[in-house]
Amino acid sequence: MAETLKKRSEVPEQLKWDTSRIYKTPEDMLDALHKATQLSLDIEKKYKGNLKDGKTINECLAEYEKFLIEVAYVGEYTSLNVSVDYTDAEAQKLDSIATNEYMDGYSRLSFIESEISDAPEDVLKEALETATIGKHYLEDILRGKPHRLSAETEAAFVALSETFRAPYRMYEQTKLADMKFPDFEVNGKSYPLGYSLFEDDYEYERDTQIRRAAFTAFSNKLRDYMYTTAAEYGALVRTEKTLSKLTRYDSVFDYLLFGQKVTREMYDRQIDLIMEKLAPHMRKYARLLKKAHGLDKMTYADLKITLDPDYDPKVTIEKSKEYILDGLSIMGEDYQKMLKEAYEQRWIDFAQNVGKSTGGFCASPYRKGSFILLSWNERMSDVFTLAHELGHAGHFRACGEAQNYYNADVSTYVVEAPSTINELLMAEYLKEKSGDDKRFRRWVLASQISNTYYHNFVTHLLEAAYQREVYKLVDNGEAVPAEKLNEIFKGVLEKFWGDEVELTEGAELTWMRQPHYYMGLYSYCYSASLTIATQVMKRIRKEGAPAVEDWKKTLAAGGTVDPIAFAKMAGVDVTTDAALLDTIDYIGGIIDEIETLM
Ligand SMILES: [Zn+2]
């Protein structure tokens, strides 16, 4: 953390991703954008008011696909360039110019959905029967028909879409721009504090005094913004409730789950079972952490520490390639080819530089390979992050190759399965490699808990449990002031951790930290995806090639299947609680093994 960061311009080429795979230059991008705008004008002229028969509808959708693909490229290109350097004013400018232009195109073409949705039943049927590329898109329109409002109202919604996003914008501003963290002191020594400094470093700090002091200082600053943040969040959930009523959903849950194609039962089960059945295992894990670190007590501020902080093998980028290729070799030759391409064609932005976005993500513009953002710290955990992001890359490559653009979107319920399964395969590979090295094996097992499962089955799941309580109140027309949010979050934590973990003052403010709440019912999906991933990984380990083949076919299906069918293709039944219960057992087994290795 002491090293001063390089400027983006000083970073060597080979550590940066290569956006010229999308456009060679910004001028090329603008050129393509203007052509797409012209295309939107042509489509409007030719088809507006004319989508009256199946043939015309399908012709229009074929043209519309070209527009959608091109503006998606433009959007990716400009936002990728911003994400690697937020201090680059030129990149920001280009991004906003491009966004303004293509948003105009989108609203110009919003008539397509409206006219199709308003078309008589027999026309829609004809369009569906003769559909070449837009079948899935048409089915979705048909499915959403009972919830569609008049074309005028829908257009007003599109025009107001920025306003609907305002709570999230305000939340980000509060968190990233307004909150200024003062230094904190431990034993007369002063330590700097910041949002990501706390979440990326201090939460994992092995010195208990510093770690706990950082938590308190961080929480105190959060508390200063508690009412603002609650107002922003409250505005969002009330808007969602209003929209759910206007669009004739029975509840705000139905409204939010509709796009995911997930039943209320699947959603509730995920939260209920994990809260009840995983909790005892995780309490045991907390006890192991306490023991390993010789702590006086286990507090909420201690939960992120690793079991064995002295053991942290260093990994160079070159070495990571070996791990990735070997660890994921079970996925077969074509997958290996993609992994090599990812390194050779610079899909990955390894750099650490001023203004670069934190965390990691994988963007996959249609049929153009992927762009993976991370910050390489030479840690083994970076290899897991990379395996994870390459899982997204493999998914979108498979469905991009097999599907048209309309079919390449995927439900959030399953979207983290291809990424988390790669983490699991990597862990299995490392366990195999560990041989008699018990410490290494314990380290791998502990990483599986502290990274993969903690993140997806605990952190995000507790958020989901909290979120469900909030929406229940909102559904009943009740208010959700800051104090109420604190009370709900604290209640969830108490229920999960019981007496095992002391809830440090400030733990109740954890609801202020998560941007997911501004993305609908997203938090619970992590554990849903990882449930599928765990089951498929176990199947691959047991059955080998046939299971891998099924998994690849599943990846290629893209948005043509709903989550239940997706899981089924991979050999997993998510209509009952069996898969989840088995996954919880698997997690329990890892924790038991860690205990025996201690
Ligand atoms: Zn992911």
XYZ file of C-alpha atoms and ligand atoms in Angstrom:
599
model
C 0.000 0.000 0.000
C 3.008 2.243 0.456
C 4.099 2.175 -3.173
C 2.992 5.185 -5.206
C 0.772 4.276 -8.096
C 1.838 4.745 -11.686
C -0.038 6.919 -14.106
C -1.952 4.950 -16.715
C 0.393 6.256 -19.422
C 3.373 4.761 -17.573
C 1.929 1.235 -17.440
C 3.622 -1.232 -19.837
C 1.431 -2.378 -22.759
C 1.480 -6.043 -21.814
C -0.261 -5.298 -18.492
C -3.123 -3.499 -20.227
C -6.049 -4.912 -22.120
C -6.338 -4.214 -25.805
C -9.544 -2.336 -26.668
C -8.511 -2.117 -30.318
C -10.277 -5.463 -30.642
C -13.489 -3.407 -30.556
C -12.368 -0.258 -32.387
C -8.889 0.678 -33.557
C -9.294 4.322 -32.569
C -11.855 6.662 -30.948
C -12.496 8.053 -34.451
C -13.477 4.577 -35.649
C -15.832 4.305 -32.706
C -17.496 7.650 -33.491
C -17.770 6.640 -37.111
C -19.526 3.399 -36.180
C -21.775 5.268 -33.749
C -22.901 7.759 -36.383
C -23.642 4.885 -38.748
C -25.715 3.216 -36.030
C -27.595 6.465 -35.504
C -28.313 6.615 -39.226
C -29.499 3.026 -39.063
C -31.902 3.924 -36.249
C -33.328 6.726 -38.403
C -33.721 4.352 -41.340
C -35.433 1.755 -39.152
C -37.780 4.378 -37.773
C -38.662 5.623 -41.240
C -39.239 2.187 -42.652
C -41.006 0.416 -39.793
C -42.691 2.903 -37.450
C -46.422 2.339 -37.687
C -45.865 -0.639 -39.988
C -45.256 -3.571 -37.639
C -48.556 -5.137 -38.600
C -47.593 -8.622 -39.811
C -45.146 -11.331 -38.833
C -42.877 -10.918 -41.828
C -42.378 -7.172 -41.313
C -41.822 -7.659 -37.582
C -39.062 -10.191 -38.228
C -37.421 -8.052 -40.885
C -37.405 -5.164 -38.462
C -35.900 -7.279 -35.684
C -33.053 -8.330 -37.981
C -32.229 -4.655 -38.626
C -32.703 -3.760 -34.990
C -30.189 -6.437 -33.959
C -27.488 -4.686 -36.016
C -28.219 -1.440 -34.191
C -28.169 -3.125 -30.781
C -24.852 -4.870 -31.419
C -23.122 -1.742 -32.647
C -24.247 0.519 -29.810
C -23.316 -2.201 -27.312
C -19.796 -2.125 -28.778
C -19.719 1.640 -28.480
C -20.944 1.496 -24.886
C -18.369 -1.141 -23.920
C -15.514 0.617 -25.682
C -16.065 3.984 -24.011
C -16.864 2.631 -20.560
C -13.904 0.242 -20.576
C -11.629 3.165 -21.325
C -13.142 5.142 -18.454
C -12.876 2.225 -16.033
C -9.102 1.944 -16.298
C -8.573 5.640 -15.554
C -11.265 7.814 -13.993
C -8.886 10.772 -14.144
C -8.834 10.636 -17.955
C -11.058 13.591 -18.893
C -10.875 12.761 -22.596
C -12.222 9.246 -21.993
C -15.045 10.637 -19.825
C -15.955 13.137 -22.500
C -16.030 10.511 -25.222
C -18.177 8.301 -23.008
C -20.790 10.963 -22.403
C -20.884 12.061 -26.057
C -21.410 8.457 -27.118
C -23.982 7.729 -24.411
C -26.083 10.750 -25.351
C -26.112 9.785 -28.974
C -27.004 6.136 -28.557
C -29.612 6.801 -25.858
C -31.381 8.941 -28.463
C -31.236 5.964 -30.799
C -32.699 3.668 -28.150
C -35.652 5.916 -27.439
C -36.177 6.520 -31.176
C -36.559 2.762 -31.565
C -38.660 2.127 -28.449
C -41.660 2.001 -30.816
C -40.537 -1.507 -31.844
C -41.347 -3.099 -28.531
C -44.523 -1.065 -28.095
C -45.897 -1.882 -31.529
C -45.077 -5.561 -31.222
C -46.642 -5.724 -27.788
C -49.777 -3.975 -29.027
C -50.104 -6.195 -32.090
C -53.067 -8.605 -32.172
C -52.506 -12.123 -30.891
C -52.572 -13.784 -34.334
C -49.921 -11.390 -35.690
C -47.659 -12.166 -32.768
C -48.223 -15.860 -33.272
C -47.325 -15.561 -36.937
C -44.219 -13.537 -36.070
C -43.151 -16.186 -33.566
C -43.731 -19.086 -35.942
C -41.676 -17.489 -38.693
C -39.061 -15.927 -36.415
C -35.468 -16.376 -37.474
C -33.461 -14.506 -34.874
C -35.883 -12.685 -32.583
C -37.892 -15.629 -31.250
C -36.688 -15.300 -27.701
C -37.151 -11.530 -27.795
C -40.720 -11.953 -29.054
C -41.487 -14.530 -26.379
C -40.295 -12.125 -23.726
C -42.488 -9.357 -25.091
C -45.431 -11.731 -25.104
C -44.661 -12.809 -21.570
C -44.524 -9.200 -20.389
C -47.681 -8.176 -22.201
C -49.996 -8.281 -19.159
C -47.695 -5.778 -17.475
C -47.259 -3.363 -20.345
C -48.774 0.081 -20.246
C -49.779 2.298 -23.141
C -47.076 3.246 -25.646
C -47.190 6.806 -24.343
C -46.639 5.741 -20.742
C -43.875 3.324 -21.720
C -42.152 6.112 -23.658
C -42.455 8.343 -20.588
C -40.798 5.603 -18.525
C -37.913 5.414 -21.000
C -37.561 9.203 -20.873
C -37.534 9.061 -17.065
C -35.069 6.166 -16.848
C -32.233 8.443 -15.728
C -34.460 9.791 -12.956
C -35.260 6.246 -11.849
C -31.537 5.663 -11.542
C -31.037 8.796 -9.454
C -31.077 7.057 -6.032
C -28.178 4.860 -7.116
C -26.247 7.851 -8.458
C -26.791 9.709 -5.192
C -25.762 6.664 -3.210
C -22.504 6.416 -5.164
C -21.813 10.121 -4.740
C -22.444 9.976 -1.016
C -20.195 6.985 -0.665
C -17.388 7.762 -3.083
C -17.292 11.556 -3.210
C -18.781 12.990 0.003
C -17.508 10.586 2.629
C -14.056 11.661 3.736
C -12.460 9.386 6.272
C -10.171 10.891 8.899
C -7.039 9.043 10.011
C -7.427 6.864 13.080
C -4.978 6.200 15.861
C -3.724 3.062 17.541
C -1.123 3.280 20.321
C -0.136 6.791 19.291
C 0.388 5.844 15.662
C -1.820 7.330 12.976
C -3.324 5.294 10.110
C -4.956 6.586 6.921
C -8.528 5.429 6.188
C -10.660 5.291 3.060
C -13.591 3.271 1.765
C -11.651 0.771 -0.309
C -8.692 0.923 2.031
C -11.008 -0.372 4.735
C -12.758 -2.997 2.632
C -9.641 -4.236 0.802
C -7.037 -3.981 3.558
C -8.093 -3.249 7.135
C -10.873 -5.834 7.224
C -8.176 -8.461 6.592
C -5.553 -6.822 8.836
C -3.998 -9.405 11.129
C -3.238 -6.964 13.934
C -6.418 -7.170 15.980
C -6.092 -3.747 17.566
C -5.638 -2.000 14.234
C -8.385 -4.055 12.596
C -10.949 -3.304 15.277
C -9.981 0.369 15.521
C -10.347 0.685 11.751
C -13.813 -0.847 11.951
C -14.895 1.651 14.582
C -13.475 4.645 12.691
C -15.074 3.422 9.464
C -18.453 2.883 11.135
C -18.384 6.322 12.746
C -18.031 7.940 9.338
C -20.775 5.774 7.867
C -23.062 6.882 10.678
C -22.615 10.534 9.658
C -24.311 9.685 6.370
C -26.895 7.266 7.694
C -29.944 9.464 7.130
C -28.885 10.574 3.645
C -28.236 6.998 2.604
C -31.536 5.794 4.082
C -33.364 8.543 2.167
C -31.686 7.481 -1.101
C -32.457 3.840 -0.520
C -35.997 4.629 0.616
C -36.610 6.600 -2.591
C -35.509 3.599 -4.615
C -37.656 0.972 -2.901
C -40.717 3.213 -2.929
C -40.218 3.829 -6.667
C -39.966 0.077 -7.217
C -43.159 -0.481 -5.262
C -44.954 2.215 -7.262
C -43.755 0.770 -10.561
C -44.819 -2.711 -9.492
C -48.325 -1.409 -8.789
C -48.543 0.582 -12.016
C -47.457 -2.431 -14.035
C -49.980 -4.707 -12.284
C -47.805 -7.048 -10.263
C -49.242 -8.578 -7.098
C -46.189 -7.643 -5.078
C -42.881 -5.866 -5.390
C -41.232 -9.331 -5.188
C -43.121 -10.553 -8.260
C -42.124 -7.388 -10.066
C -38.437 -7.798 -9.241
C -38.294 -11.547 -9.899
C -40.134 -11.376 -13.227
C -37.060 -10.574 -15.322
C -35.023 -13.316 -13.653
C -37.667 -15.954 -14.476
C -37.480 -17.216 -10.934
C -40.378 -18.238 -8.690
C -40.948 -16.773 -5.266
C -40.450 -20.255 -3.849
C -36.948 -20.562 -5.339
C -36.080 -17.133 -3.977
C -37.407 -17.778 -0.458
C -35.858 -21.217 -0.243
C -32.394 -19.875 -0.910
C -32.641 -17.409 1.963
C -34.514 -19.617 4.451
C -32.338 -22.704 4.104
C -29.019 -20.912 4.248
C -30.071 -18.837 7.247
C -31.044 -21.994 9.063
C -28.725 -24.763 7.850
C -25.505 -22.999 6.952
C -25.386 -20.923 10.131
C -24.126 -23.745 12.424
C -21.229 -24.489 10.022
C -20.231 -20.850 9.755
C -20.350 -20.437 13.540
C -17.940 -23.305 13.740
C -15.704 -21.597 11.185
C -15.798 -18.432 13.332
C -14.657 -20.533 16.301
C -11.755 -21.884 14.251
C -10.696 -18.369 13.282
C -10.832 -17.303 16.909
C -8.674 -20.245 17.897
C -6.153 -19.823 15.073
C -5.622 -16.166 15.939
C -5.813 -16.619 19.699
C -8.521 -13.956 19.957
C -10.181 -13.027 23.270
C -13.537 -13.055 21.514
C -14.860 -13.193 17.976
C -16.361 -9.904 16.853
C -18.037 -8.759 13.668
C -14.849 -6.832 12.861
C -12.824 -10.080 12.853
C -14.794 -12.173 10.394
C -12.781 -11.419 7.264
C -9.355 -12.443 8.550
C -7.737 -15.443 6.943
C -7.050 -18.606 8.859
C -3.316 -18.636 8.202
C -2.083 -15.118 7.406
C 1.570 -16.206 7.438
C 0.970 -18.435 4.497
C 0.470 -16.459 1.309
C 2.279 -17.904 -1.710
C 3.369 -15.272 -4.243
C 2.325 -15.728 -7.832
C 3.653 -13.881 -10.861
C 1.485 -13.247 -13.907
C 3.537 -15.754 -15.886
C 3.030 -18.371 -13.196
C -0.704 -17.608 -13.035
C -0.976 -18.734 -16.646
C 0.327 -22.151 -15.662
C -2.127 -22.419 -12.770
C -5.039 -21.313 -14.934
C -4.219 -23.637 -17.827
C -3.586 -26.655 -15.598
C -6.333 -25.940 -13.094
C -9.006 -25.597 -15.754
C -7.649 -28.267 -18.117
C -10.603 -30.510 -17.239
C -12.739 -28.146 -19.358
C -11.148 -29.464 -22.542
C -9.083 -28.266 -25.468
C -11.287 -25.533 -26.870
C -11.526 -23.988 -23.423
C -7.725 -24.110 -23.137
C -7.513 -22.325 -26.447
C -9.654 -19.507 -25.105
C -7.561 -19.252 -21.934
C -4.390 -18.944 -24.012
C -6.021 -16.331 -26.186
C -6.962 -14.383 -23.068
C -3.271 -14.051 -22.207
C -1.903 -13.704 -25.719
C -4.455 -11.240 -27.046
C -4.413 -9.131 -23.889
C -7.940 -9.707 -22.615
C -6.783 -8.935 -19.091
C -5.924 -5.610 -17.534
C -3.474 -6.547 -14.771
C -2.224 -3.028 -14.123
C -2.374 -1.018 -10.958
C -2.582 2.660 -11.808
C -4.025 5.942 -10.628
C -7.766 6.277 -11.226
C -8.405 2.620 -12.048
C -11.671 1.092 -10.929
C -11.338 -1.244 -7.928
C -12.537 -4.818 -7.735
C -12.798 -7.033 -10.776
C -15.187 -7.538 -13.656
C -15.443 -9.180 -17.027
C -17.095 -7.420 -19.954
C -17.837 -9.523 -23.016
C -18.916 -7.570 -26.070
C -20.789 -9.857 -28.448
C -18.344 -12.116 -30.317
C -15.303 -9.950 -29.537
C -13.696 -11.906 -26.727
C -13.668 -10.484 -23.212
C -12.167 -7.676 -21.169
C -11.179 -8.551 -17.642
C -10.352 -5.853 -15.146
C -8.390 -6.652 -12.005
C -5.472 -5.416 -9.940
C -2.686 -7.962 -9.834
C -1.171 -8.169 -6.337
C 0.825 -11.371 -6.911
C -1.394 -13.234 -4.467
C -2.829 -16.684 -4.916
C -6.253 -15.114 -4.409
C -5.635 -13.177 -7.652
C -5.446 -16.500 -9.467
C -8.884 -17.387 -8.109
C -10.246 -13.986 -9.164
C -8.820 -14.504 -12.629
C -10.275 -18.025 -12.884
C -13.615 -16.531 -11.833
C -13.586 -13.772 -14.453
C -12.402 -16.188 -17.138
C -15.468 -18.247 -16.255
C -17.641 -15.323 -17.335
C -15.518 -14.994 -20.468
C -15.986 -18.688 -21.285
C -19.728 -18.417 -20.723
C -20.261 -15.428 -22.986
C -17.967 -16.822 -25.609
C -19.935 -20.071 -25.703
C -23.338 -18.411 -25.878
C -22.094 -15.615 -28.148
C -20.878 -18.151 -30.678
C -24.029 -20.247 -30.499
C -26.721 -17.589 -30.195
C -27.893 -14.432 -31.871
C -27.693 -11.210 -29.926
C -31.241 -11.407 -28.592
C -30.527 -14.795 -27.050
C -27.223 -13.914 -25.445
C -28.548 -12.404 -22.208
C -28.637 -14.566 -19.111
C -30.725 -14.568 -15.910
C -28.878 -13.220 -12.868
C -29.965 -16.374 -11.033
C -27.389 -18.381 -13.008
C -24.914 -15.768 -14.195
C -22.371 -16.446 -11.441
C -22.382 -20.222 -11.948
C -19.791 -20.370 -14.773
C -17.477 -18.067 -12.821
C -17.731 -19.720 -9.418
C -17.377 -23.210 -10.850
C -13.950 -22.164 -12.136
C -12.967 -21.158 -8.600
C -14.078 -24.570 -7.389
C -12.281 -26.452 -10.161
C -9.148 -24.473 -9.384
C -9.426 -25.357 -5.705
C -9.934 -29.043 -6.482
C -6.883 -28.990 -8.706
C -4.755 -27.336 -6.020
C -5.952 -29.813 -3.400
C -4.912 -32.639 -5.663
C -1.540 -31.009 -6.199
C -1.004 -30.417 -2.476
C 0.133 -34.013 -1.893
C 1.432 -34.358 1.672
C 1.664 -30.618 2.185
C -0.985 -30.287 4.877
C -0.515 -26.593 5.352
C -1.050 -25.924 1.674
C -4.133 -28.131 1.617
C -5.526 -26.340 4.660
C -4.794 -23.032 2.985
C -6.747 -24.074 -0.131
C -9.704 -25.273 1.953
C -9.672 -22.107 4.032
C -9.539 -19.997 0.855
C -12.592 -21.826 -0.442
C -14.464 -20.772 2.667
C -13.073 -17.269 3.125
C -13.292 -16.367 -0.575
C -15.732 -18.432 -2.561
C -18.334 -19.492 -0.014
C -18.133 -16.630 2.458
C -18.620 -14.077 -0.267
C -21.495 -15.819 -2.019
C -23.219 -17.769 0.738
C -22.730 -15.432 3.692
C -21.999 -11.798 2.827
C -24.445 -11.542 -0.055
C -26.947 -13.917 1.469
C -27.238 -11.910 4.682
C -27.791 -8.876 2.495
C -30.524 -10.790 0.726
C -32.183 -11.763 4.011
C -32.157 -8.128 5.087
C -33.448 -6.959 1.715
C -36.378 -9.355 1.893
C -37.491 -7.876 5.225
C -37.243 -4.364 3.799
C -39.363 -5.239 0.783
C -41.956 -6.933 2.981
C -42.430 -3.639 4.804
C -42.468 -1.665 1.572
C -45.036 -4.053 0.152
C -47.263 -3.287 3.128
C -46.878 0.414 2.531
C -44.727 0.898 5.625
C -41.848 3.359 5.909
C -38.216 2.259 6.166
C -36.329 4.947 8.103
C -32.637 4.543 8.947
C -33.309 3.208 12.452
C -35.572 0.528 11.010
C -32.902 -0.514 8.496
C -30.348 -0.775 11.303
C -32.751 -2.880 13.333
C -33.437 -5.246 10.422
C -29.771 -5.708 9.563
C -28.810 -6.313 13.159
C -31.630 -8.833 13.488
C -30.367 -10.782 10.475
C -26.816 -10.856 11.829
C -27.991 -12.003 15.258
C -30.057 -14.754 13.729
C -27.148 -16.049 11.641
C -24.225 -15.718 14.047
C -26.053 -16.356 17.313
C -23.818 -15.962 20.368
C -20.725 -16.963 18.461
C -19.939 -13.502 17.125
C -20.168 -10.284 19.094
C -21.866 -7.663 16.949
C -19.498 -4.708 17.134
C -21.181 -1.324 17.319
C -21.505 -0.311 13.670
C -22.288 -3.813 12.357
C -25.910 -2.709 12.006
C -24.791 -0.127 9.407
C -23.591 -2.788 6.967
C -26.694 -2.138 4.824
C -25.057 1.167 3.819
C -22.157 -0.575 2.131
C -23.692 -2.568 -0.664
C -24.500 -1.162 -4.129
C -26.414 -4.369 -4.964
C -29.504 -3.049 -3.259
C -29.863 -0.662 -6.161
C -30.032 -3.550 -8.628
C -33.211 -5.296 -7.534
C -33.132 -8.769 -5.994
C -29.554 -9.476 -6.942
C -27.836 -10.442 -3.696
C -29.439 -13.858 -3.276
C -28.430 -14.863 -6.824
C -24.810 -15.379 -5.801
C -25.673 -18.339 -3.625
C -28.179 -19.622 -6.198
C -25.488 -19.606 -8.891
C -22.908 -21.159 -6.605
C -25.339 -23.921 -5.648
C -25.547 -24.915 -9.307
C -21.764 -24.516 -9.665
C -21.042 -26.762 -6.671
C -23.311 -29.498 -7.959
C -21.880 -29.348 -11.474
C -18.306 -29.335 -10.141
C -19.064 -32.453 -8.097
C -20.571 -34.067 -11.180
C -17.553 -33.146 -13.322
C -15.172 -34.576 -10.720
C -17.185 -37.768 -10.562
C -18.191 -38.349 -14.171
C -15.583 -36.443 -16.170
C -16.142 -35.855 -19.888
C -19.929 -36.398 -20.158
C -20.537 -33.892 -17.358
C -18.160 -31.397 -18.984
C -20.003 -31.784 -22.292
C -23.363 -31.142 -20.608
C -21.929 -28.095 -18.901
C -20.616 -26.683 -22.172
C -23.979 -27.175 -23.841
C -25.560 -25.377 -20.914
C -23.162 -22.457 -21.285
C -23.971 -22.227 -24.987
C -27.718 -22.058 -24.321
C -27.468 -18.427 -23.204
C -30.835 -16.797 -22.639
C -32.812 -19.440 -24.520
C -33.444 -21.320 -21.265
C -34.794 -20.132 -17.921
C -32.845 -20.876 -14.709
C -34.644 -24.159 -14.016
C -33.956 -25.427 -17.540
C -30.371 -24.120 -17.403
C -29.661 -26.127 -14.261
C -31.445 -29.156 -15.665
C -29.278 -29.135 -18.804
C -26.259 -29.322 -16.500
C -27.830 -32.190 -14.555
C -28.969 -30.203 -11.513
C -32.516 -29.995 -10.190
C -33.194 -26.623 -8.567
C -36.920 -27.157 -8.138
C -36.407 -28.876 -4.768
C -34.146 -28.120 -1.813
C -31.871 -31.161 -2.396
C -29.146 -29.369 -4.392
C -28.891 -26.571 -1.857
C -28.851 -28.904 1.127
C -26.121 -30.987 -0.495
C -24.094 -27.838 -1.176
C -24.427 -26.778 2.455
C -23.174 -30.248 3.454
C -20.226 -29.788 1.125
C -19.354 -26.485 2.814
C -19.698 -28.137 6.218
C -17.346 -30.890 5.052
C -14.670 -28.362 4.104
C -14.897 -26.694 7.496
C -14.672 -30.082 9.241
C -11.561 -30.938 7.258
C -9.965 -27.597 8.127
C -10.568 -28.422 11.782
C -8.854 -31.803 11.514
C -5.894 -30.168 9.753
C -5.438 -27.617 12.530
Zn -18.656 -12.736 -11.269
